[in-house]
């Protein structure tokens, strides 16, 4: 089906549109709606959060909705909708709320054609086949553009008979007890429906290997979004009158104060589902329309802390396994939040976890439990800080220590002292490259000579989506593809791979994630440069001479090997040449 969409994409409505050269951010910059600095900041925000261009623009408030629409008119050459309304007929009502909001389009009958109004034209490749499948329509299509606010208003009008912004069929997918009548008749004393609703949402998330659930109160309803393989996706919109009770149910499960909705709260809960127990980390923050609640799902059962599963190249894996077995020193993992640093560190500890070795971790929070390892939960309220815990832990006859994060000079100093006194230490830093981490340590107060004699290696990594193995197919890189400049391949034929979409991957073309990395091994040349006050660039060039591949190069090699796609590498690390 995806192949059909792609054929339509290039043969009909999208003919002549170069998507890589016409992203919302790039085109907005070219026509002067945003500055170069705003674009670069937005690209960084996208990498850190996994959102798309439009979401980044909206959340960063870079442009108004009308400005976004102007940019889309330039990119797609579709007209603005002059009369955004839904005719009083049954054609549009054949579609469910979820079908229309997932791809942000509204189809209306227009004579012998179907006009598709959309606020997100990049999603239109899904529209024609969906319309044909639902209605049996075999004619031609027209397209017009509307703002997101207009789209929301039309959706509200379309589904007003089933409770504002909620399509009852979407609630019924959660179970019969969530019919429109039940969901709207919840009283303050009748919590059974809310309890079951929360349980079903949590079970659905666990079953689909979701990492985070967002409950976001908006004016039009309570948005429920799932983060899957690093990407946030809208799942449901529930009526606002159930929002307070749903949030309070989760707060009760997490031992939080349900009587106070004006403060920031963090808690934990455990869920017994599908015969296994998963941990939930809950964060609540007061927002304009109510409490915003996010659940991080920590499924102890699905995690496999195996170095071979991290995505290292064969050379880097061999190097990693050799370096972690050193008797002393420090190895750092760097990258933004959600880049898999903790998973890589847990894999290192698991490889070292033998009966003749004592290992202790200091974490905030402890996310996954590893049998045979002592894990310490940092708790500043009880004076269990990283420095205090690390000082005490070093008196516990240990060989290996993991410090969840080096956040300040004191923690850095103690960690390096430990690594200089017969301990192997692992930790993380929030930096954008392996080379910059070295200078970051110096800025934190660690003397260059201490770094030189103690630091073993720095691994900078990101997570990219894997191509779905069930629908993976090969193709030849197009002659005019902007990626040819990145690959430096000229006109040579290049074989690449992508997922066409299937039931196994929910038609996404991706399933799971793989780490892409740059692996800097500290050596005498880098130490000499550090002593002379070298720049990040000079250190990076020395590391490359010593065999380090920059992170985008590792990503390119994984794309050429059919593990991921160039689009995904560009999204993750951003090719400057495009």
Coordinates of C-alpha atoms in Angstrom, one line a residue:
X1 CA 0.0 0.0 0.0
X2 CA 2.8 2.4 0.8
X3 CA 4.3 1.8 -2.7
X4 CA 1.0 2.9 -4.1
X5 CA 1.1 6.0 -2.0
X6 CA 4.6 6.7 -3.2
X7 CA 3.6 6.3 -6.8
X8 CA 0.8 8.7 -6.3
X9 CA 3.1 11.0 -4.5
X10 CA 5.5 11.5 -7.4
X11 CA 3.1 11.0 -10.3
X12 CA 0.2 13.3 -9.1
X13 CA -0.2 15.8 -6.3
X14 CA 3.4 16.1 -5.2
X15 CA 5.1 16.1 -8.6
X16 CA 7.9 18.6 -8.7
X17 CA 8.1 19.0 -4.9
X18 CA 11.6 18.4 -3.5
X19 CA 10.8 17.5 0.1
X20 CA 14.4 17.6 1.4
X21 CA 14.8 21.2 0.0
X22 CA 11.3 22.3 1.1
X23 CA 11.0 21.5 4.8
X24 CA 8.9 24.0 6.7
X25 CA 11.9 25.4 8.7
X26 CA 14.1 25.7 5.6
X27 CA 11.5 27.4 3.4
X28 CA 10.4 29.7 6.3
X29 CA 14.1 30.8 6.6
X30 CA 14.4 31.3 2.8
X31 CA 11.4 33.6 2.6
X32 CA 12.4 35.6 5.6
X33 CA 9.9 34.4 8.2
X34 CA 12.5 33.1 10.6
X35 CA 16.2 33.9 11.1
X36 CA 19.1 31.6 10.7
X37 CA 19.6 31.5 14.4
X38 CA 15.9 30.6 14.9
X39 CA 16.1 27.8 12.4
X40 CA 19.3 26.3 13.9
X41 CA 17.7 26.5 17.4
X42 CA 14.6 24.8 16.1
X43 CA 16.6 22.0 14.4
X44 CA 18.4 21.4 17.8
X45 CA 15.0 21.3 19.5
X46 CA 13.7 18.7 17.0
X47 CA 16.7 16.5 17.7
X48 CA 16.2 16.7 21.4
X49 CA 12.5 16.1 21.4
X50 CA 11.8 14.0 18.3
X51 CA 9.0 16.4 17.1
X52 CA 8.5 17.5 13.5
X53 CA 8.9 20.9 11.9
X54 CA 5.4 22.2 12.6
X55 CA 5.4 21.1 16.2
X56 CA 8.8 22.7 16.8
X57 CA 7.5 25.9 15.2
X58 CA 4.3 25.9 17.3
X59 CA 6.0 25.0 20.6
X60 CA 8.8 27.5 20.1
X61 CA 6.3 30.2 18.9
X62 CA 8.4 31.0 15.8
X63 CA 5.5 31.8 13.5
X64 CA 1.8 32.4 13.6
X65 CA -0.6 29.9 12.0
X66 CA -1.2 32.2 9.1
X67 CA 2.6 32.4 8.5
X68 CA 2.9 28.6 8.6
X69 CA 0.1 28.4 6.0
X70 CA 1.9 31.0 3.8
X71 CA 5.0 28.8 3.8
X72 CA 3.0 25.7 2.9
X73 CA 1.4 27.5 0.0
X74 CA 4.9 28.2 -1.3
X75 CA 6.1 24.6 -0.8
X76 CA 3.1 22.7 -2.1
X77 CA 1.4 25.2 -4.4
X78 CA -2.0 24.4 -2.9
X79 CA -4.5 27.2 -2.4
X80 CA -5.7 28.4 0.9
X81 CA -9.3 27.2 1.6
X82 CA -11.6 30.2 1.1
X83 CA -14.7 28.6 2.6
X84 CA -13.7 26.2 5.3
X85 CA -16.9 24.5 6.2
X86 CA -18.4 20.9 6.2
X87 CA -21.5 20.4 4.0
X88 CA -24.5 18.9 5.7
X89 CA -24.1 15.5 4.1
X90 CA -23.0 12.0 5.1
X91 CA -19.7 11.8 3.1
X92 CA -17.4 13.3 5.7
X93 CA -19.2 11.6 8.6
X94 CA -18.1 8.2 7.3
X95 CA -14.7 8.8 8.9
X96 CA -13.7 8.3 12.5
X97 CA -12.2 11.0 14.7
X98 CA -8.9 9.1 14.8
X99 CA -8.6 8.7 11.1
X100 CA -9.0 12.5 10.5
X101 CA -6.9 13.8 13.3
X102 CA -4.1 11.3 12.8
X103 CA -3.3 12.8 9.4
X104 CA -5.0 16.2 9.9
X105 CA -7.3 16.3 6.9
X106 CA -11.0 16.7 6.3
X107 CA -12.5 15.3 3.0
X108 CA -15.6 16.9 1.6
X109 CA -17.5 16.0 -1.6
X110 CA -17.1 18.7 -4.2
X111 CA -19.2 17.8 -7.3
X112 CA -17.6 14.7 -8.9
X113 CA -14.4 15.3 -6.9
X114 CA -13.3 15.1 -3.3
X115 CA -11.7 18.2 -1.8
X116 CA -9.2 17.5 1.0
X117 CA -8.7 20.3 3.4
X118 CA -5.5 19.9 5.5
X119 CA -3.4 21.8 8.0
X120 CA -0.4 19.4 7.6
X121 CA 0.1 18.7 3.9
X122 CA 3.1 16.5 4.5
X123 CA 0.6 13.9 5.7
X124 CA -1.4 13.9 2.5
X125 CA 0.1 10.8 0.9
X126 CA -2.1 8.7 3.3
X127 CA -5.3 10.5 2.4
X128 CA -6.3 9.2 -1.0
X129 CA -6.1 5.5 -0.2
X130 CA -7.8 6.0 3.1
X131 CA -10.7 7.8 1.4
X132 CA -11.0 5.1 -1.2
X133 CA -10.9 2.4 1.4
X134 CA -13.6 4.1 3.6
X135 CA -15.9 5.4 0.9
X136 CA -15.2 3.4 -2.3
X137 CA -14.6 6.8 -4.1
X138 CA -12.8 6.4 -7.5
X139 CA -12.7 9.9 -8.8
X140 CA -10.2 12.8 -8.6
X141 CA -9.0 14.8 -5.6
X142 CA -8.4 18.5 -4.9
X143 CA -6.4 19.9 -2.1
X144 CA -6.6 23.1 0.0
X145 CA -4.8 24.4 3.0
X146 CA -6.3 25.5 6.4
X147 CA -4.7 26.6 9.7
X148 CA -4.6 24.2 12.6
X149 CA -7.2 26.3 14.5
X150 CA -9.6 26.1 11.6
X151 CA -9.0 22.3 11.4
X152 CA -9.7 22.0 15.2
X153 CA -12.9 24.0 14.8
X154 CA -14.2 21.9 11.9
X155 CA -13.4 18.7 13.8
X156 CA -15.3 20.0 16.8
X157 CA -18.2 20.8 14.7
X158 CA -18.1 17.5 12.9
X159 CA -18.1 15.5 16.1
X160 CA -20.2 17.8 18.3
X161 CA -23.0 15.2 18.5
X162 CA -20.7 12.7 20.1
X163 CA -19.3 15.0 22.7
X164 CA -17.3 17.9 21.5
X165 CA -14.0 16.7 20.3
X166 CA -14.4 13.1 21.0
X167 CA -15.4 10.4 18.6
X168 CA -17.2 7.7 20.6
X169 CA -15.7 5.0 18.4
X170 CA -12.3 5.9 19.7
X171 CA -13.4 5.6 23.3
X172 CA -15.1 2.3 22.5
X173 CA -11.8 0.9 21.3
X174 CA -10.8 1.1 24.9
X175 CA -13.7 -1.0 26.0
X176 CA -17.5 -1.1 26.0
X177 CA -17.6 0.8 29.4
X178 CA -16.2 3.8 27.7
X179 CA -19.1 4.6 25.4
X180 CA -20.1 8.2 25.0
X181 CA -22.8 7.8 27.7
X182 CA -20.6 6.3 30.2
X183 CA -17.7 8.7 29.8
X184 CA -19.9 11.7 30.1
X185 CA -21.9 10.4 33.0
X186 CA -19.0 10.1 35.4
X187 CA -19.8 11.6 38.8
X188 CA -17.4 12.7 41.4
X189 CA -18.2 9.6 43.4
X190 CA -18.2 7.1 40.5
X191 CA -14.5 6.4 39.8
X192 CA -14.8 2.9 38.4
X193 CA -14.9 4.0 34.8
X194 CA -11.8 6.3 35.3
X195 CA -9.9 3.5 37.0
X196 CA -10.6 1.1 34.1
X197 CA -9.8 3.8 31.6
X198 CA -6.4 4.5 33.2
X199 CA -5.7 0.8 33.3
X200 CA -6.6 0.2 29.7
X201 CA -4.4 3.1 28.5
X202 CA -1.5 1.9 30.5
X203 CA -1.9 -1.7 29.3
X204 CA -2.1 -0.5 25.7
X205 CA 1.1 1.4 26.1
X206 CA 2.9 -1.5 27.7
X207 CA 1.7 -3.9 25.0
X208 CA 3.0 -1.6 22.3
X209 CA 6.3 -1.0 24.0
X210 CA 5.6 2.7 24.5
X211 CA 8.3 4.6 26.5
X212 CA 6.3 7.6 27.6
X213 CA 2.6 8.6 27.9
X214 CA 1.7 12.3 27.9
X215 CA -1.6 13.5 29.3
X216 CA -1.9 17.2 28.1
X217 CA -4.8 19.4 29.0
X218 CA -5.8 21.6 26.1
X219 CA -8.9 23.9 25.6
X220 CA -10.4 21.3 23.3
X221 CA -9.8 18.2 25.5
X222 CA -7.3 16.0 27.2
X223 CA -4.7 15.0 24.7
X224 CA -3.2 11.5 25.2
X225 CA 0.0 11.0 23.3
X226 CA 2.4 8.0 23.1
X227 CA 6.1 8.1 22.5
X228 CA 7.1 5.1 20.4
X229 CA 10.6 4.6 19.1
X230 CA 11.5 8.2 20.1
X231 CA 8.5 9.8 18.2
X232 CA 5.5 11.3 20.0
X233 CA 2.2 10.5 18.4
X234 CA -1.3 11.6 19.3
X235 CA -3.4 8.6 20.5
X236 CA -6.7 9.9 21.9
X237 CA -8.4 13.1 22.8
X238 CA -10.6 12.7 25.9
X239 CA -13.3 15.1 27.2
X240 CA -12.0 17.7 29.7
X241 CA -14.6 16.7 32.3
X242 CA -12.7 13.4 32.8
X243 CA -9.3 15.1 32.9
X244 CA -9.1 16.0 36.6
X245 CA -10.3 12.5 37.7
X246 CA -7.9 10.7 35.4
X247 CA -4.9 12.7 36.6
X248 CA -6.0 12.2 40.2
X249 CA -6.2 8.5 39.6
X250 CA -2.6 8.4 38.4
X251 CA -1.5 10.6 41.2
X252 CA -3.1 8.3 43.7
X253 CA -1.3 5.3 42.2
X254 CA 1.9 7.3 42.5
X255 CA 1.4 8.4 46.1
X256 CA 1.1 12.1 45.1
X257 CA -1.0 14.8 46.7
X258 CA -4.4 14.8 44.9
X259 CA -5.6 17.8 46.8
X260 CA -3.0 20.1 45.5
X261 CA -2.9 20.9 41.7
X262 CA -0.8 24.0 41.9
X263 CA 2.6 22.4 42.6
X264 CA 5.2 20.3 40.7
X265 CA 5.1 16.6 41.9
X266 CA 7.1 13.5 41.0
X267 CA 6.2 10.0 42.0
X268 CA 6.5 6.3 41.2
X269 CA 4.1 3.4 40.7
X270 CA 4.1 -0.2 39.7
X271 CA 1.8 -1.8 37.2
X272 CA 1.0 -5.5 37.1
X273 CA -0.1 -6.3 33.6
X274 CA 0.2 -9.2 31.1
X275 CA 1.7 -11.3 33.9
X276 CA 4.6 -9.0 34.5
X277 CA 5.4 -5.9 36.6
X278 CA 6.5 -2.6 35.0
X279 CA 7.7 0.5 36.9
X280 CA 6.1 3.9 36.2
X281 CA 7.9 7.2 36.8
X282 CA 5.3 10.0 37.0
X283 CA 5.8 13.7 36.6
X284 CA 3.1 16.3 37.2
X285 CA 3.4 20.0 36.5
X286 CA 0.6 22.7 36.7
X287 CA -0.3 24.2 33.3
X288 CA -2.8 26.8 32.0
X289 CA -5.6 24.3 31.3
X290 CA -4.9 21.9 34.2
X291 CA -2.2 19.5 35.3
X292 CA 0.1 18.2 32.7
X293 CA 1.2 14.6 33.5
X294 CA 3.8 12.4 31.9
X295 CA 4.5 8.8 32.6
X296 CA 7.8 7.1 31.8
X297 CA 7.3 3.4 31.4
X298 CA 10.2 1.3 32.7
X299 CA 9.6 -2.3 31.6
X300 CA 12.1 -4.4 33.4
X301 CA 11.2 -7.4 31.3
X302 CA 11.8 -6.0 27.8
X303 CA 15.3 -4.5 28.4
X304 CA 18.3 -6.5 27.2
X305 CA 21.5 -5.1 28.4
X306 CA 23.7 -6.8 25.9
X307 CA 26.6 -5.0 24.3
X308 CA 26.0 -6.8 21.0
X309 CA 22.5 -5.2 20.9
X310 CA 23.8 -1.6 21.2
X311 CA 24.5 -1.0 17.6
X312 CA 28.3 -0.7 17.8
X313 CA 30.2 -1.4 14.6
X314 CA 32.2 -4.6 15.0
X315 CA 35.4 -2.6 15.5
X316 CA 33.9 -0.3 18.1
X317 CA 32.2 -3.2 19.9
X318 CA 35.6 -5.0 20.2
X319 CA 37.2 -1.8 21.4
X320 CA 34.4 -1.1 23.9
X321 CA 34.6 -4.6 25.5
X322 CA 38.4 -4.3 25.8
X323 CA 38.3 -0.8 27.4
X324 CA 35.6 -1.5 30.0
X325 CA 37.8 -4.3 31.4
X326 CA 40.6 -1.9 32.4
X327 CA 41.3 -2.0 36.2
X328 CA 40.9 1.8 36.5
X329 CA 40.0 4.9 34.6
X330 CA 36.8 6.6 33.5
X331 CA 34.6 6.1 30.5
X332 CA 32.0 8.8 29.6
X333 CA 28.8 8.5 27.6
X334 CA 27.5 11.8 26.1
X335 CA 24.5 12.9 24.3
X336 CA 21.1 14.6 24.9
X337 CA 18.3 13.2 27.1
X338 CA 16.8 10.1 25.5
X339 CA 19.9 9.1 23.5
X340 CA 20.4 5.7 25.1
X341 CA 23.3 6.6 27.5
X342 CA 21.9 4.7 30.4
X343 CA 21.2 1.6 28.3
X344 CA 24.8 1.6 27.1
X345 CA 26.2 2.0 30.6
X346 CA 23.9 -0.8 31.9
X347 CA 25.2 -3.0 29.1
X348 CA 28.8 -2.3 30.1
X349 CA 28.0 -3.1 33.8
X350 CA 26.2 -6.3 32.7
X351 CA 29.3 -7.4 30.8
X352 CA 31.4 -6.8 33.9
X353 CA 28.9 -8.3 36.4
X354 CA 30.7 -11.4 37.7
X355 CA 30.8 -13.0 41.1
X356 CA 34.4 -11.8 41.7
X357 CA 33.7 -8.1 41.0
X358 CA 31.8 -5.6 43.2
X359 CA 29.8 -3.0 41.3
X360 CA 27.9 -0.1 42.7
X361 CA 25.8 2.5 40.9
X362 CA 24.6 6.0 42.0
X363 CA 21.5 7.0 40.0
X364 CA 18.8 9.6 39.9
X365 CA 16.6 7.8 39.5
X366 CA 17.3 4.1 39.4
X367 CA 15.5 3.1 36.2
X368 CA 16.3 -0.6 35.8
X369 CA 17.3 -3.1 38.4
X370 CA 20.3 -5.4 37.6
X371 CA 20.7 -8.5 39.8
X372 CA 24.1 -8.7 41.4
X373 CA 24.7 -5.0 41.4
X374 CA 24.3 -2.6 44.3
X375 CA 22.2 0.4 43.1
X376 CA 21.9 3.6 45.1
X377 CA 19.0 6.0 44.6
X378 CA 20.1 9.6 44.9
X379 CA 17.9 11.6 47.3
X380 CA 19.1 15.1 48.0
X381 CA 16.2 15.7 50.4
X382 CA 17.8 13.0 52.7
X383 CA 21.4 14.3 51.9
X384 CA 22.1 11.4 49.6
X385 CA 23.6 13.5 46.8
X386 CA 26.0 12.3 44.1
X387 CA 29.1 13.6 45.9
X388 CA 28.0 12.2 49.3
X389 CA 26.9 8.8 48.0
X390 CA 30.1 8.5 45.9
X391 CA 32.3 9.3 48.8
X392 CA 30.6 6.7 51.0
X393 CA 30.4 4.1 48.2
X394 CA 34.2 4.2 47.6
X395 CA 34.6 2.9 51.2
X396 CA 32.5 -0.2 50.3
X397 CA 35.4 -2.3 48.7
X398 CA 34.2 -1.8 45.1
X399 CA 36.0 -2.3 41.8
X400 CA 33.5 -0.6 39.5
X401 CA 31.2 2.4 40.0
X402 CA 28.6 4.1 37.8
X403 CA 27.8 7.7 38.5
X404 CA 24.5 8.5 36.8
X405 CA 25.6 12.0 35.7
X406 CA 28.5 14.4 36.3
X407 CA 26.6 17.6 37.0
X408 CA 29.0 19.7 38.9
X409 CA 32.7 20.2 39.8
X410 CA 32.4 18.3 43.1
X411 CA 31.0 15.2 41.5
X412 CA 33.5 15.4 38.7
X413 CA 36.4 15.7 41.2
X414 CA 35.3 12.7 43.3
X415 CA 34.7 10.6 40.2
X416 CA 38.2 11.3 38.8
X417 CA 39.8 10.7 42.2
X418 CA 38.0 7.3 42.3
X419 CA 39.3 6.5 38.8
X420 CA 42.8 7.4 39.9
X421 CA 42.7 5.1 43.0
X422 CA 42.1 1.7 41.4
X423 CA 38.4 2.0 40.4
X424 CA 36.8 1.8 37.0
X425 CA 34.2 4.6 36.7
X426 CA 31.4 5.1 34.2
X427 CA 29.3 8.3 33.9
X428 CA 27.5 10.6 31.5
X429 CA 27.7 14.2 30.4
X430 CA 25.3 16.3 28.4
X431 CA 27.5 17.5 25.5
X432 CA 27.0 17.4 21.7
X433 CA 30.2 15.7 20.8
X434 CA 32.9 13.4 22.2
X435 CA 35.7 16.0 21.8
X436 CA 33.7 18.8 23.5
X437 CA 33.3 16.6 26.5
X438 CA 37.0 16.8 27.2
X439 CA 37.1 20.6 27.4
X440 CA 33.8 20.5 29.4
X441 CA 35.7 18.5 32.1
X442 CA 38.4 21.1 32.2
X443 CA 35.9 23.9 32.5
X444 CA 34.3 22.0 35.4
X445 CA 37.6 22.3 37.3
X446 CA 39.4 19.1 36.4
X447 CA 43.1 19.8 35.7
X448 CA 44.2 18.8 32.2
X449 CA 46.9 16.5 33.5
X450 CA 44.3 14.7 35.6
X451 CA 42.0 14.3 32.6
X452 CA 45.0 13.0 30.5
X453 CA 46.0 10.3 32.9
X454 CA 42.5 9.2 33.9
X455 CA 40.1 9.5 30.9
X456 CA 39.9 6.2 28.9
X457 CA 37.3 7.0 26.3
X458 CA 34.3 9.2 25.4
X459 CA 31.3 7.8 23.5
X460 CA 28.9 10.3 22.0
X461 CA 25.6 8.7 20.7
X462 CA 22.1 9.3 19.4
X463 CA 19.3 6.9 18.7
X464 CA 18.0 6.4 15.2
X465 CA 15.0 4.4 14.1
X466 CA 15.7 0.9 12.6
X467 CA 14.1 0.0 9.3
X468 CA 11.3 -2.5 9.9
X469 CA 12.7 -5.9 8.9
X470 CA 9.3 -7.2 7.8
X471 CA 8.8 -4.6 5.0
X472 CA 12.4 -3.6 4.3
X473 CA 13.1 -3.0 0.6
X474 CA 16.0 -1.7 -1.4
X475 CA 16.0 1.2 -3.9
X476 CA 18.5 3.2 -5.8
X477 CA 19.3 6.8 -4.7
X478 CA 17.8 9.3 -7.0
X479 CA 20.2 11.2 -9.3
X480 CA 19.1 14.6 -7.9
X481 CA 19.0 13.6 -4.3
X482 CA 20.6 16.1 -1.9
X483 CA 22.1 13.1 -0.1
X484 CA 24.6 12.7 -2.9
X485 CA 26.5 15.7 -1.6
X486 CA 26.6 14.1 1.9
X487 CA 27.8 10.8 0.5
X488 CA 30.2 12.4 -1.9
X489 CA 29.3 9.8 -4.5
X490 CA 28.9 12.0 -7.6
X491 CA 26.7 10.2 -10.1
X492 CA 27.6 6.7 -9.0
X493 CA 24.7 4.3 -8.3
X494 CA 24.0 3.9 -4.6
X495 CA 21.8 1.2 -3.1
X496 CA 19.8 2.1 0.0
X497 CA 17.0 0.6 2.0
X498 CA 13.7 1.7 3.5
X499 CA 10.6 0.3 5.0
X500 CA 7.4 0.4 2.9
X501 CA 5.1 0.1 5.9
X502 CA 3.2 -3.0 7.2
X503 CA 1.1 -4.2 10.1
X504 CA 4.2 -5.1 12.1
X505 CA 5.3 -1.5 12.2
X506 CA 1.9 0.2 12.0
X507 CA 2.7 1.4 8.5
X508 CA 5.6 3.5 9.8
X509 CA 8.4 1.7 8.0
X510 CA 10.5 1.6 11.2
X511 CA 10.6 -0.8 14.1
X512 CA 12.9 -0.3 17.1
X513 CA 16.0 1.9 17.3
X514 CA 19.7 1.6 16.9
X515 CA 22.5 3.7 18.4
X516 CA 24.8 5.8 16.2
X517 CA 28.0 6.8 17.8
X518 CA 31.4 8.4 17.7
X519 CA 34.0 6.6 19.8
X520 CA 36.9 8.8 21.0
X521 CA 39.7 6.8 22.7
X522 CA 42.0 9.1 24.7
X523 CA 45.7 8.9 23.7
X524 CA 49.0 10.8 24.2
X525 CA 48.5 13.1 21.3
X526 CA 45.1 14.3 22.6
X527 CA 46.7 14.6 26.1
X528 CA 49.5 16.9 24.7
X529 CA 46.9 19.0 22.8
X530 CA 44.9 19.4 26.0
X531 CA 48.0 20.5 27.9
X532 CA 48.6 23.2 25.3
X533 CA 45.0 24.5 25.5
X534 CA 43.8 23.1 22.2
X535 CA 40.3 23.7 20.7
X536 CA 37.5 21.2 20.4
X537 CA 38.2 21.0 16.6
X538 CA 41.9 20.2 17.2
X539 CA 41.1 17.5 19.6
X540 CA 38.5 16.1 17.3
X541 CA 40.9 16.0 14.4
X542 CA 43.5 14.2 16.5
X543 CA 40.8 11.6 17.5
X544 CA 39.9 11.1 13.8
X545 CA 43.6 10.5 13.0
X546 CA 43.4 7.9 15.8
X547 CA 40.5 6.1 14.1
X548 CA 37.4 7.9 15.4
X549 CA 34.5 8.2 13.0
X550 CA 32.3 11.2 13.5
X551 CA 28.7 10.4 14.5
X552 CA 27.2 11.3 11.1
X553 CA 29.6 9.0 9.4
X554 CA 28.7 6.1 11.6
X555 CA 25.0 6.9 10.8
X556 CA 25.8 6.9 7.0
X557 CA 27.5 3.5 7.2
X558 CA 24.4 2.1 9.1
X559 CA 22.2 3.5 6.4
X560 CA 24.2 2.0 3.6
X561 CA 24.2 -1.3 5.5
X562 CA 20.3 -1.2 5.6
X563 CA 20.0 -0.8 9.3
X564 CA 18.4 2.7 9.2
X565 CA 17.7 5.4 6.5
X566 CA 19.5 8.6 5.5
X567 CA 16.3 10.5 6.3
X568 CA 16.5 9.2 9.9
X569 CA 20.2 10.0 10.2
X570 CA 19.5 13.5 8.9
X571 CA 16.7 13.9 11.5
X572 CA 18.9 12.6 14.3
X573 CA 22.2 14.4 13.7
X574 CA 21.4 16.9 10.9
X575 CA 23.6 17.0 7.8
X576 CA 25.0 20.6 7.4
X577 CA 25.4 20.1 3.7
X578 CA 21.7 19.7 3.0

